[in-house]
XYZ file of C-alpha atoms in Angstrom:
707
model
C -4.199 -17.619 -2.250
C -7.931 -17.757 -1.580
C -7.953 -14.714 0.690
C -5.306 -12.922 -1.349
C -7.554 -13.040 -4.424
C -10.533 -11.794 -2.417
C -8.558 -9.020 -0.752
C -7.285 -7.838 -4.149
C -10.808 -7.624 -5.508
C -12.222 -5.672 -2.592
C -9.232 -3.485 -1.660
C -9.608 -1.428 -4.822
C -12.823 -0.021 -3.353
C -12.720 -0.280 0.418
C -9.809 1.557 1.950
C -7.550 -0.341 4.346
C -6.558 1.491 7.529
C -4.333 4.251 6.220
C -0.747 4.041 7.311
C -0.997 7.789 7.298
C -2.375 9.261 10.476
C -6.127 9.012 10.842
C -8.678 10.615 13.118
C -12.260 9.651 13.795
C -13.483 13.153 12.967
C -12.978 12.333 9.293
C -15.147 9.235 9.327
C -18.814 9.531 10.230
C -20.332 6.184 11.123
C -23.946 5.310 11.871
C -24.790 6.368 15.420
C -26.698 3.451 16.816
C -27.275 1.937 20.197
C -25.146 -0.993 21.215
C -28.406 -2.839 21.906
C -29.196 -5.057 18.994
C -31.244 -8.134 18.210
C -28.918 -11.130 17.922
C -29.873 -13.707 15.327
C -29.962 -16.575 17.810
C -31.713 -18.938 15.417
C -28.937 -18.475 12.870
C -26.253 -19.176 15.476
C -28.016 -22.189 17.001
C -28.504 -23.742 13.568
C -25.188 -22.908 11.949
C -22.499 -23.304 14.631
C -23.326 -26.879 15.726
C -23.792 -27.977 12.116
C -20.404 -26.668 11.041
C -18.608 -28.086 14.055
C -20.210 -31.502 13.495
C -19.182 -31.574 9.828
C -15.692 -30.312 10.699
C -15.181 -33.021 13.308
C -16.452 -35.752 10.973
C -14.072 -34.757 8.186
C -11.216 -34.224 10.649
C -11.733 -37.673 12.166
C -11.651 -39.280 8.728
C -8.475 -37.425 7.775
C -6.730 -38.313 11.034
C -7.534 -41.984 10.486
C -6.103 -41.733 6.987
C -2.900 -40.165 8.347
C -2.469 -43.036 10.794
C -2.646 -45.547 7.961
C 0.149 -43.867 5.973
C 3.749 -45.126 6.312
C 5.675 -43.108 8.903
C 9.059 -43.439 7.240
C 12.104 -41.572 8.604
C 12.662 -38.105 7.086
C 15.417 -35.493 7.293
C 14.542 -31.920 8.279
C 17.169 -29.323 7.366
C 17.309 -26.107 9.391
C 18.601 -22.727 8.094
C 22.030 -23.230 9.739
C 22.464 -26.570 7.984
C 21.601 -28.692 11.022
C 19.649 -31.822 10.111
C 16.974 -33.184 12.435
C 15.374 -36.616 12.228
C 11.632 -37.020 12.003
C 8.807 -39.224 10.819
C 6.745 -38.684 7.673
C 3.074 -37.866 8.380
C 3.823 -37.660 12.118
C 6.480 -35.079 13.012
C 5.352 -31.429 13.138
C 7.312 -28.165 13.114
C 6.264 -27.769 16.754
C 8.075 -31.020 17.579
C 11.259 -29.750 15.950
C 10.951 -26.369 17.715
C 10.848 -28.207 21.048
C 14.017 -30.109 20.145
C 15.896 -26.951 19.164
C 15.108 -24.891 22.249
C 12.573 -25.437 24.968
C 11.171 -21.892 24.790
C 11.008 -21.849 20.988
C 7.937 -24.069 20.947
C 6.194 -21.434 23.072
C 7.187 -18.474 20.897
C 7.311 -19.729 17.288
C 4.112 -18.681 15.530
C 4.522 -20.171 12.086
C 6.953 -22.220 10.028
C 8.085 -22.422 6.444
C 8.443 -25.850 4.843
C 10.328 -25.780 1.553
C 9.514 -22.041 1.362
C 5.771 -22.632 1.900
C 4.159 -21.243 5.049
C 3.065 -24.124 7.246
C 1.067 -24.483 10.484
C 3.215 -25.407 13.477
C 0.905 -28.353 14.199
C 0.667 -29.625 10.615
C 2.518 -32.888 9.956
C 5.504 -32.920 7.630
C 5.099 -34.895 4.416
C 8.714 -35.767 3.576
C 12.303 -34.541 3.594
C 12.236 -30.768 3.806
C 13.836 -27.450 4.663
C 12.305 -25.956 7.806
C 12.393 -22.412 9.130
C 10.579 -21.076 12.196
C 9.268 -17.537 12.688
C 8.387 -15.514 15.768
C 6.475 -12.241 15.992
C 9.597 -10.190 15.323
C 9.558 -11.385 11.689
C 7.183 -10.231 8.940
C 5.869 -13.761 8.488
C 5.287 -14.268 12.199
C 3.654 -10.868 12.637
C 1.355 -11.257 9.640
C 0.319 -14.726 10.773
C -0.553 -13.473 14.254
C -2.644 -10.711 12.707
C -4.350 -13.086 10.269
C -5.204 -15.409 13.152
C -6.372 -12.419 15.197
C -8.842 -11.690 12.392
C -10.361 -15.111 13.146
C -10.507 -14.222 16.847
C -12.278 -11.010 15.816
C -14.593 -12.970 13.522
C -15.466 -15.348 16.354
C -16.322 -12.435 18.658
C -18.436 -10.751 15.964
C -20.301 -13.920 15.056
C -21.019 -14.810 18.685
C -22.010 -11.263 19.652
C -24.124 -10.286 16.641
C -25.033 -13.478 14.777
C -23.665 -11.853 11.622
C -22.651 -13.576 8.394
C -18.856 -13.452 8.133
C -17.346 -12.631 4.735
C -13.542 -12.235 4.694
C -11.006 -11.480 7.431
C -7.381 -11.074 6.366
C -4.261 -9.435 7.696
C -4.230 -6.040 5.990
C -2.183 -5.760 2.824
C -0.291 -2.824 4.367
C 1.049 -4.875 7.247
C -0.732 -3.126 10.102
C -3.295 -5.280 11.823
C -6.338 -6.952 10.321
C -10.034 -6.570 9.650
C -13.158 -8.651 9.250
C -16.030 -7.874 6.880
C -19.442 -9.194 7.797
C -23.105 -8.711 6.918
C -25.252 -7.432 9.790
C -28.456 -6.451 8.033
C -29.358 -2.918 9.139
C -26.909 -2.732 12.049
C -24.109 -0.167 11.716
C -21.114 -0.639 14.014
C -19.262 2.172 15.778
C -16.831 2.670 18.654
C -19.558 1.984 21.205
C -19.687 -1.637 20.066
C -15.955 -2.240 20.550
C -15.933 -3.080 24.313
C -18.270 -6.054 23.796
C -16.230 -7.244 20.809
C -13.000 -6.995 22.800
C -14.535 -8.978 25.668
C -15.374 -11.767 23.207
C -11.848 -11.684 21.775
C -10.302 -11.835 25.268
C -12.494 -14.844 26.094
C -11.281 -16.680 22.976
C -7.639 -15.900 23.796
C -8.025 -17.062 27.391
C -9.393 -20.406 26.233
C -6.235 -21.085 24.165
C -8.332 -22.500 21.355
C -6.156 -24.503 18.933
C -6.268 -23.608 15.236
C -7.206 -26.872 13.521
C -6.991 -27.433 9.774
C -8.837 -29.756 7.393
C -9.010 -30.066 3.629
C -12.459 -30.332 2.062
C -14.005 -30.948 -1.332
C -16.070 -28.251 -3.004
C -19.269 -30.104 -2.173
C -18.249 -30.465 1.480
C -17.377 -26.773 1.673
C -20.736 -25.749 0.190
C -22.568 -28.028 2.621
C -20.619 -26.614 5.565
C -21.291 -22.959 4.645
C -24.676 -23.342 2.944
C -26.198 -20.822 5.389
C -23.757 -18.110 4.301
C -24.229 -16.956 0.702
C -21.005 -14.956 0.780
C -18.884 -18.013 1.564
C -20.787 -20.083 -1.001
C -20.016 -17.469 -3.651
C -16.307 -17.632 -2.785
C -16.340 -21.420 -2.987
C -18.130 -21.471 -6.334
C -15.560 -19.086 -7.800
C -12.608 -21.273 -6.854
C -10.819 -23.234 -9.605
C -11.905 -26.870 -9.875
C -8.452 -28.125 -8.864
C -8.068 -25.724 -5.918
C -7.356 -27.314 -2.529
C -9.967 -25.900 -0.159
C -9.033 -25.589 3.492
C -11.177 -24.871 6.533
C -9.910 -23.811 9.971
C -11.522 -24.037 13.365
C -10.783 -22.171 16.578
C -13.335 -22.764 19.344
C -16.866 -22.257 17.981
C -15.622 -20.549 14.799
C -15.380 -22.711 11.675
C -14.156 -20.608 8.780
C -13.193 -20.989 5.148
C -9.532 -19.956 5.004
C -6.304 -20.715 3.159
C -4.303 -20.279 6.403
C -1.834 -20.888 7.866
C -2.360 -19.883 11.488
C -0.688 -19.593 14.877
C -0.816 -22.673 17.146
C -3.642 -21.374 19.353
C -5.489 -18.218 20.380
C -3.491 -17.719 23.614
C -0.722 -16.063 21.578
C -3.102 -13.107 21.047
C -2.421 -11.563 24.445
C -3.231 -7.956 23.551
C -6.178 -7.086 21.272
C -7.808 -3.792 20.333
C -10.541 -2.728 17.903
C -9.399 0.360 16.011
C -12.290 1.543 13.878
C -15.314 0.478 11.873
C -16.422 1.452 8.410
C -18.689 0.345 5.607
C -17.516 -1.768 2.674
C -19.220 -3.328 -0.327
C -19.142 -7.056 -0.900
C -16.465 -7.717 -3.496
C -15.995 -3.990 -3.862
C -19.129 -3.497 -5.942
C -21.485 -0.685 -4.984
C -24.268 -2.779 -6.507
C -23.710 -5.537 -3.938
C -24.495 -5.912 -0.236
C -23.284 -3.283 2.213
C -21.047 -4.803 4.872
C -19.525 -3.578 8.108
C -15.747 -3.750 8.410
C -14.062 -3.786 11.811
C -10.327 -3.104 11.944
C -8.170 -4.395 14.759
C -4.614 -4.694 16.024
C -3.009 -7.309 18.251
C 0.323 -8.096 19.877
C 1.907 -10.882 21.935
C 1.952 -8.574 24.986
C 0.245 -5.484 26.362
C 3.452 -3.424 26.330
C 3.672 -3.502 22.535
C -0.014 -2.679 22.172
C 0.328 0.305 24.513
C 3.304 1.579 22.523
C 1.350 1.251 19.270
C -1.680 3.108 20.622
C 0.592 5.905 21.847
C 2.080 6.060 18.365
C -1.403 6.414 16.846
C -2.170 9.321 19.165
C 1.092 11.016 18.207
C 0.460 10.410 14.502
C -2.962 12.093 14.688
C -1.215 15.425 15.230
C 0.322 15.134 11.780
C -2.662 13.950 9.769
C -2.130 15.419 6.315
C -5.736 16.559 6.172
C -5.296 18.612 9.343
C -1.907 19.995 8.312
C -3.148 20.704 4.795
C -5.982 22.799 6.184
C -3.751 24.527 8.727
C -1.097 25.399 6.136
C -3.664 26.335 3.461
C -2.410 23.721 1.012
C -5.533 21.941 -0.256
C -9.135 21.075 0.480
C -11.913 18.857 -0.837
C -15.378 20.123 -1.774
C -18.555 17.987 -1.603
C -19.362 19.010 -5.179
C -16.355 16.950 -6.346
C -15.703 14.181 -3.814
C -12.355 12.469 -4.190
C -10.917 15.275 -6.329
C -8.900 17.716 -4.263
C -8.471 21.434 -4.858
C -4.861 22.564 -4.418
C -4.520 26.137 -3.206
C -1.573 28.298 -4.352
C 0.729 27.103 -1.546
C -0.181 23.448 -2.114
C 0.323 23.856 -5.850
C 3.864 25.048 -5.164
C 4.703 21.761 -3.465
C 2.850 19.719 -6.106
C 4.758 21.424 -8.921
C 8.090 21.108 -7.104
C 7.628 17.348 -6.839
C 6.932 17.105 -10.569
C 9.862 19.419 -11.394
C 12.160 17.225 -9.310
C 11.151 14.159 -11.315
C 11.323 16.045 -14.626
C 14.904 17.130 -13.911
C 15.786 13.474 -13.455
C 13.962 12.552 -16.652
C 16.255 14.890 -18.556
C 19.349 13.365 -16.968
C 18.194 9.747 -17.290
C 17.029 9.756 -20.902
C 13.241 9.886 -20.574
C 11.043 11.633 -23.131
C 7.948 13.383 -21.775
C 4.712 12.927 -23.690
C 1.130 14.140 -23.436
C -1.787 11.775 -23.931
C -5.602 12.196 -24.018
C -7.740 12.058 -20.893
C -10.358 9.895 -22.600
C -10.451 7.158 -25.201
C -13.032 5.145 -27.041
C -13.715 1.938 -25.094
C -12.271 -0.057 -27.984
C -8.834 0.874 -26.628
C -9.730 -0.514 -23.224
C -11.064 -3.681 -24.875
C -7.668 -4.221 -26.462
C -5.787 -3.498 -23.246
C -7.980 -5.833 -21.191
C -9.355 -3.121 -18.928
C -12.958 -3.680 -20.015
C -12.761 -7.270 -18.794
C -10.708 -6.622 -15.674
C -11.100 -2.975 -14.661
C -14.207 -1.370 -16.186
C -16.002 -1.050 -12.855
C -13.149 1.240 -11.742
C -13.559 3.530 -14.753
C -15.723 6.565 -15.479
C -17.523 5.813 -18.743
C -19.973 7.863 -20.832
C -21.498 8.024 -24.313
C -20.458 10.467 -27.029
C -22.356 10.328 -30.323
C -23.591 6.814 -29.543
C -20.103 5.528 -28.791
C -18.831 4.600 -25.335
C -15.770 6.404 -24.006
C -13.831 6.111 -20.767
C -11.695 8.493 -18.743
C -8.115 7.287 -18.559
C -7.375 5.369 -15.302
C -3.756 4.708 -16.318
C -1.368 5.758 -19.073
C -0.011 2.439 -20.351
C -2.485 1.814 -23.248
C -1.895 5.338 -24.561
C 1.853 4.777 -24.497
C 1.352 1.557 -26.434
C -0.427 3.595 -29.124
C 2.560 5.930 -29.233
C 4.981 3.075 -29.716
C 2.683 1.550 -32.318
C 2.016 4.637 -34.454
C 5.020 4.020 -36.734
C 7.576 1.330 -37.494
C 10.203 1.035 -34.777
C 13.795 -0.113 -35.131
C 15.943 -1.883 -32.555
C 18.294 1.107 -32.861
C 15.660 3.306 -31.148
C 15.380 1.094 -28.084
C 15.109 1.603 -25.241
C 12.291 4.146 -25.548
C 11.344 5.695 -22.196
C 8.002 7.535 -22.325
C 7.042 9.618 -19.277
C 3.618 11.135 -18.640
C 2.089 13.274 -15.885
C -1.362 12.980 -17.458
C -4.450 13.414 -15.278
C -6.001 10.057 -14.345
C -9.445 9.208 -12.986
C -10.562 6.085 -11.134
C -14.089 5.430 -9.970
C -13.390 4.673 -6.317
C -16.404 4.005 -4.114
C -17.264 6.964 -1.893
C -16.654 4.913 1.249
C -13.135 4.128 0.078
C -12.025 7.741 -0.384
C -9.438 8.801 2.183
C -7.779 12.206 2.039
C -5.090 12.454 -0.613
C -4.225 8.770 -0.253
C -7.351 7.426 -1.983
C -8.784 9.759 -4.614
C -10.700 9.780 -7.884
C -8.593 12.344 -9.740
C -4.800 12.270 -9.562
C -1.543 12.482 -11.455
C 1.420 10.156 -11.194
C 4.977 10.137 -12.483
C 4.046 7.326 -14.801
C 6.557 6.048 -17.335
C 6.862 3.031 -19.613
C 10.063 1.655 -21.021
C 10.013 -0.304 -24.274
C 13.209 -2.292 -24.726
C 14.686 -5.514 -26.070
C 14.907 -8.595 -23.878
C 18.666 -8.092 -23.613
C 18.153 -4.553 -22.309
C 15.518 -5.395 -19.673
C 17.894 -6.215 -16.816
C 19.900 -3.000 -17.190
C 16.730 -0.934 -17.493
C 15.272 -2.437 -14.308
C 18.524 -1.771 -12.468
C 18.497 1.847 -13.702
C 14.939 2.311 -12.414
C 15.967 0.928 -9.016
C 18.836 3.422 -8.922
C 16.384 6.228 -9.791
C 14.093 5.182 -6.926
C 17.044 4.919 -4.541
C 18.211 8.430 -5.473
C 14.769 9.979 -4.902
C 14.018 8.186 -1.649
C 17.361 9.142 -0.117
C 16.518 12.795 -0.792
C 13.122 12.381 0.883
C 14.733 10.638 3.861
C 12.988 7.322 3.311
C 14.386 3.868 3.899
C 12.836 1.064 1.861
C 12.508 -2.673 1.384
C 12.469 -4.625 -1.887
C 10.300 -7.651 -2.645
C 10.181 -9.695 -5.827
C 6.568 -10.725 -6.393
C 6.286 -13.755 -8.650
C 3.652 -15.528 -10.759
C 0.207 -15.700 -9.090
C -2.186 -18.614 -9.432
C -4.216 -16.720 -12.037
C -1.923 -15.397 -14.727
C -1.734 -14.683 -18.443
C 0.963 -15.967 -20.783
C 3.172 -19.047 -20.836
C 5.427 -20.364 -18.080
C 8.630 -19.930 -20.061
C 8.007 -16.202 -20.468
C 7.198 -15.846 -16.779
C 10.312 -17.751 -15.738
C 12.505 -15.559 -17.929
C 10.913 -12.354 -16.658
C 11.320 -13.414 -13.025
C 14.927 -14.366 -13.662
C 15.601 -10.980 -15.317
C 14.279 -9.223 -12.235
C 16.382 -11.407 -9.937
C 19.523 -10.568 -11.920
C 18.695 -6.852 -11.785
C 18.038 -6.969 -8.036
C 21.302 -8.801 -7.393
C 23.189 -6.303 -9.550
C 21.538 -3.424 -7.685
C 23.258 -4.722 -4.569
C 20.597 -4.213 -1.892
C 18.894 -6.935 0.143
C 15.631 -8.220 -1.289
C 13.169 -10.957 -0.414
C 10.980 -13.261 -2.469
C 7.214 -12.691 -2.339
C 5.865 -15.854 -3.939
C 2.644 -15.694 -5.917
C 1.936 -11.978 -5.460
C 2.833 -10.695 -8.929
C 0.366 -8.972 -11.241
C -1.640 -11.248 -13.539
C 0.313 -9.916 -16.543
C 3.851 -10.122 -15.159
C 6.168 -10.221 -12.131
C 6.967 -7.041 -10.246
C 9.272 -5.508 -7.677
C 7.390 -4.069 -4.706
C 9.126 -1.155 -2.992
C 7.941 -0.433 0.548
C 9.180 2.814 2.084
C 9.428 3.717 5.762
C 8.966 7.314 6.873
C 10.288 9.222 9.896
C 7.641 7.577 12.107
C 8.603 4.139 10.767
C 5.285 3.713 8.952
C 5.359 1.702 5.760
C 3.954 2.742 2.376
C 4.073 1.389 -1.129
C 4.557 4.217 -3.618
C 7.001 3.226 -6.327
C 6.139 0.464 -8.773
C 8.299 -1.551 -11.130
C 6.625 -4.225 -13.245
C 7.507 -6.294 -16.266
C 4.650 -6.709 -18.713
C 4.708 -9.086 -21.665
C 0.929 -9.064 -22.147
C 0.246 -5.506 -23.353
C 2.908 -5.638 -26.104
C 1.233 -8.816 -27.299
C -2.321 -7.441 -27.031
C -1.345 -4.324 -28.985
C 0.861 -6.341 -31.354
C 3.810 -4.027 -30.706
C 6.830 -4.758 -32.884
C 10.240 -3.434 -33.778
C 12.527 -4.421 -36.609
C 15.570 -6.455 -35.576
C 19.061 -6.530 -37.181
C 17.453 -8.356 -40.021
C 15.049 -5.656 -41.218
C 12.565 -8.284 -42.382
C 12.310 -9.767 -38.878
C 9.870 -8.335 -36.331
C 10.157 -8.798 -32.576
C 8.053 -7.937 -29.533
C 9.501 -5.359 -27.141
C 9.576 -5.864 -23.380
C 7.442 -3.293 -21.554
C 8.412 -2.003 -18.106
C 5.864 -0.081 -16.031
C 7.481 2.193 -13.457
C 6.700 5.081 -11.120
C 8.916 6.672 -8.487
C 6.525 8.968 -6.638
C 3.481 6.968 -7.637
C 0.448 9.208 -7.230
C 1.662 12.779 -6.677
C -1.303 13.327 -4.346
C -0.411 10.314 -2.245
C 3.279 11.212 -2.108
C 2.305 14.778 -1.125
C 0.337 13.383 1.839
C 3.109 11.000 2.879
C 5.770 13.719 2.751
C 3.596 16.214 4.637
C 3.288 13.726 7.502
C 6.850 12.449 7.132
C 8.185 15.988 7.632
C 5.467 16.684 10.253
C 4.539 19.793 8.320
C 8.102 21.146 8.354
C 8.986 21.166 4.660
C 12.673 21.169 3.698
C 13.727 24.417 2.039
C 13.858 23.084 -1.538
C 10.279 21.782 -1.330
C 8.782 24.383 0.979
C 5.871 26.586 -0.147
C 6.985 29.211 2.403
C 10.723 29.517 2.033
C 11.248 32.950 3.570
C 9.454 35.891 5.142
C 10.784 39.382 5.728
C 9.704 40.985 8.999
C 10.390 44.707 9.402
C 10.839 45.868 12.991
C 9.020 49.148 12.415
C 7.377 51.317 9.787
C 10.755 52.892 9.091
C 12.135 49.608 7.710
C 9.075 48.535 5.691
C 10.389 49.974 2.437
C 13.642 48.057 2.845
C 11.683 44.895 3.742
C 9.754 45.131 0.471
C 13.012 45.709 -1.390
C 14.509 42.552 0.149
C 11.356 40.626 -0.718
C 11.618 41.770 -4.344
C 15.284 40.667 -4.588
C 14.529 37.212 -3.206
C 11.440 36.826 -5.397
C 13.373 37.772 -8.526
C 15.990 35.179 -7.593
C 13.246 32.542 -7.854
C 12.284 31.813 -4.252
C 8.962 31.920 -2.399
C 9.030 34.914 -0.079
C 6.495 37.043 1.792
C 6.717 40.217 3.868
C 4.837 40.864 7.099
C 4.155 44.597 7.057
C 1.416 44.498 9.677
C 1.689 46.691 12.763
C 2.326 43.749 15.089
C 5.325 43.675 17.395
C 8.410 41.974 15.965
C 8.289 39.121 18.521
C 4.717 38.372 17.422
C 5.706 38.471 13.749
C 8.558 36.025 14.327
C 6.364 33.683 16.359
C 3.629 33.678 13.694
C 6.238 33.003 11.001
C 7.596 30.043 12.967
C 4.098 28.600 13.389
C 3.474 29.068 9.664
C 6.639 26.985 9.034
C 8.661 29.569 7.093
C 12.158 28.136 6.696
C 13.869 31.525 6.967
C 12.653 34.487 9.015
C 14.467 37.643 7.948
C 14.249 40.474 10.451
C 15.165 43.937 9.175
C 15.454 47.244 10.980
C 17.151 50.545 10.341
C 20.621 49.024 10.908
C 20.033 46.278 8.317
C 18.608 48.816 5.885
C 21.703 50.984 6.254
C 24.105 48.069 5.663
C 22.109 46.131 3.047
C 21.857 43.060 5.282
C 19.260 40.897 7.006
C 19.110 39.290 10.440
C 18.505 35.601 9.708
C 16.549 33.271 11.960
C 16.017 29.620 11.103
C 12.564 28.114 11.639
C 13.316 25.890 14.635
C 16.175 27.810 16.191
C 16.358 30.850 18.490
C 19.838 31.653 17.187
C 20.257 34.268 14.476
C 22.995 35.661 12.275
C 23.490 38.655 10.022
C 24.012 38.079 6.294
C 24.227 40.115 3.150
C 21.503 39.527 0.570
C 24.114 38.056 -1.784
C 25.315 35.532 0.812
C 21.757 34.649 1.742
C 20.830 33.951 -1.867
C 23.937 31.830 -2.282
C 22.831 29.783 0.750
C 19.381 29.398 -0.803
C 20.963 28.267 -4.056
C 23.086 25.643 -2.283
C 20.149 24.272 -0.282
C 18.025 24.022 -3.415
C 20.767 22.311 -5.423
C 21.428 19.810 -2.633
C 17.693 19.219 -1.923
C 17.975 20.387 1.689
């Protein structure tokens, strides 16, 4: 939980490696020589001190373990098999060796009673045990988390830097390590030396060793690193603090980790960027190095080939090529959508609005700014103000709206509500602004100005399960049309939360019932819910099998309480709190635009395309007919152009294909005489002749069926 809390706080500002295609031309890093002064005095003072303290505490804890009774215990495997073991002695690695000889050499991490557990950590009693290899999410994420420590070791040894945090990325693609280097800025030229250090650590098969320490011991161990000391001081008094060692690296970490560094057989630095400590632009500037690793070189090679392929479809490149949008330095993080891009943007919103009509949502319009008193009530001043744009008007502080939920609470609150009105589903495409750090901005995926298909459902407790299920069905419907597959995770109560346990338990149970009723496989994501309520995380996979989180579905029982929202029950004198459900299907329209542009590789389906058809006359003699055809198609409600340049027809067709027109309509004197068009499809050399009426009927069908 330690790293999870830190990652949450910093990820709002410093962008993780985008799962959308990226290219180095979009990220300008400091150009500096790879020659650098290493802080040898720091290393010579800190490393031996930490190792000495680690070994002293480890020795004491091992002696304590020996003195504990090693009573027989029963270890139950997923298939129901029961293995015998000894309390405070048997490890998951021992059991792996009993199950299958090779399993002990391939299992990366275990789960003991649903808690992730080091393979070398002793079992503490009767338990359920499950083992995970790299082909599982848990195994993969553990390898990448441990690889971050390998990266941290290489960075510390090479540069004498002060390490900050180094997690597996929250998007499930590799890892990074933030560190303070003083004035040194890292770039690609530094990567070979870093990779040599990582390879050395892997070759040494350094075991990951774990100890538990008191707060005072942790502060003593990391007293030379103010960043680590700050983390330690912010931990709850009753928090178990763990420290891991691999080779010369001793690091504050919640773990767990792979058995040893030899499992990291393929390692690559991907990119470097700047990040602020704890996401605050007023704090120290850090360098962040991203990396990827695999259990073998073959998988790494395949991944790097994938990255090269994905670069071709970077939404920023395609957006420029197709004249969809651009960003101007006078408004960083706020994109300008050109006419063609606006067509796609509006189509996405129209698609959602059509579903709102069918699914019983009421669209509303809310202000772009509110007095900060609203954000005090909602809790944003305490928890989110640094992400907001604030300003003074007539000696009062106002803030631009970063999300719609408080405004929707005001709407619910503005008059007495009856149980007969519920559920109330308020939908809002209002413009939102978030004060992202400049270094965190990334194309359309991380912006300062955006819109989202935001909606909030106010319902009774008895209605919550059905409403959640209906939202899941809405998401399923939309994602099938886009061609996405997706995974569902139920994220439960985190360590820091608001409200009472009974309310949390009920909310989590409601979500479980809804997920089961929905009928698709889901997994439990313990401790990763929002501080105000549990949530369902929906992770989509695109055509290139990249994963994104777009849709959100969260139960919130804090905002209704903070705003004192009430409705009258059967007994008119009785007032009750509604349940509030936050939900979005597209999420940010800008982000979904980018994902779809790359998902379709720039080849928009007809219903969503900004260039649905183009009419290409063969000669001057057929230009008048071409313009007539264009007018008919335009009046039918479709996007159509006409190429009346003097280019040869083959050139016109080729240009139209490159511009990604779905339909290329060639007309000559014969077509003009018969009232027809010669139809070519974007990616096909074949063509057919159709009447205008039949063509428009085909357009109508494709639009209705979202093709």
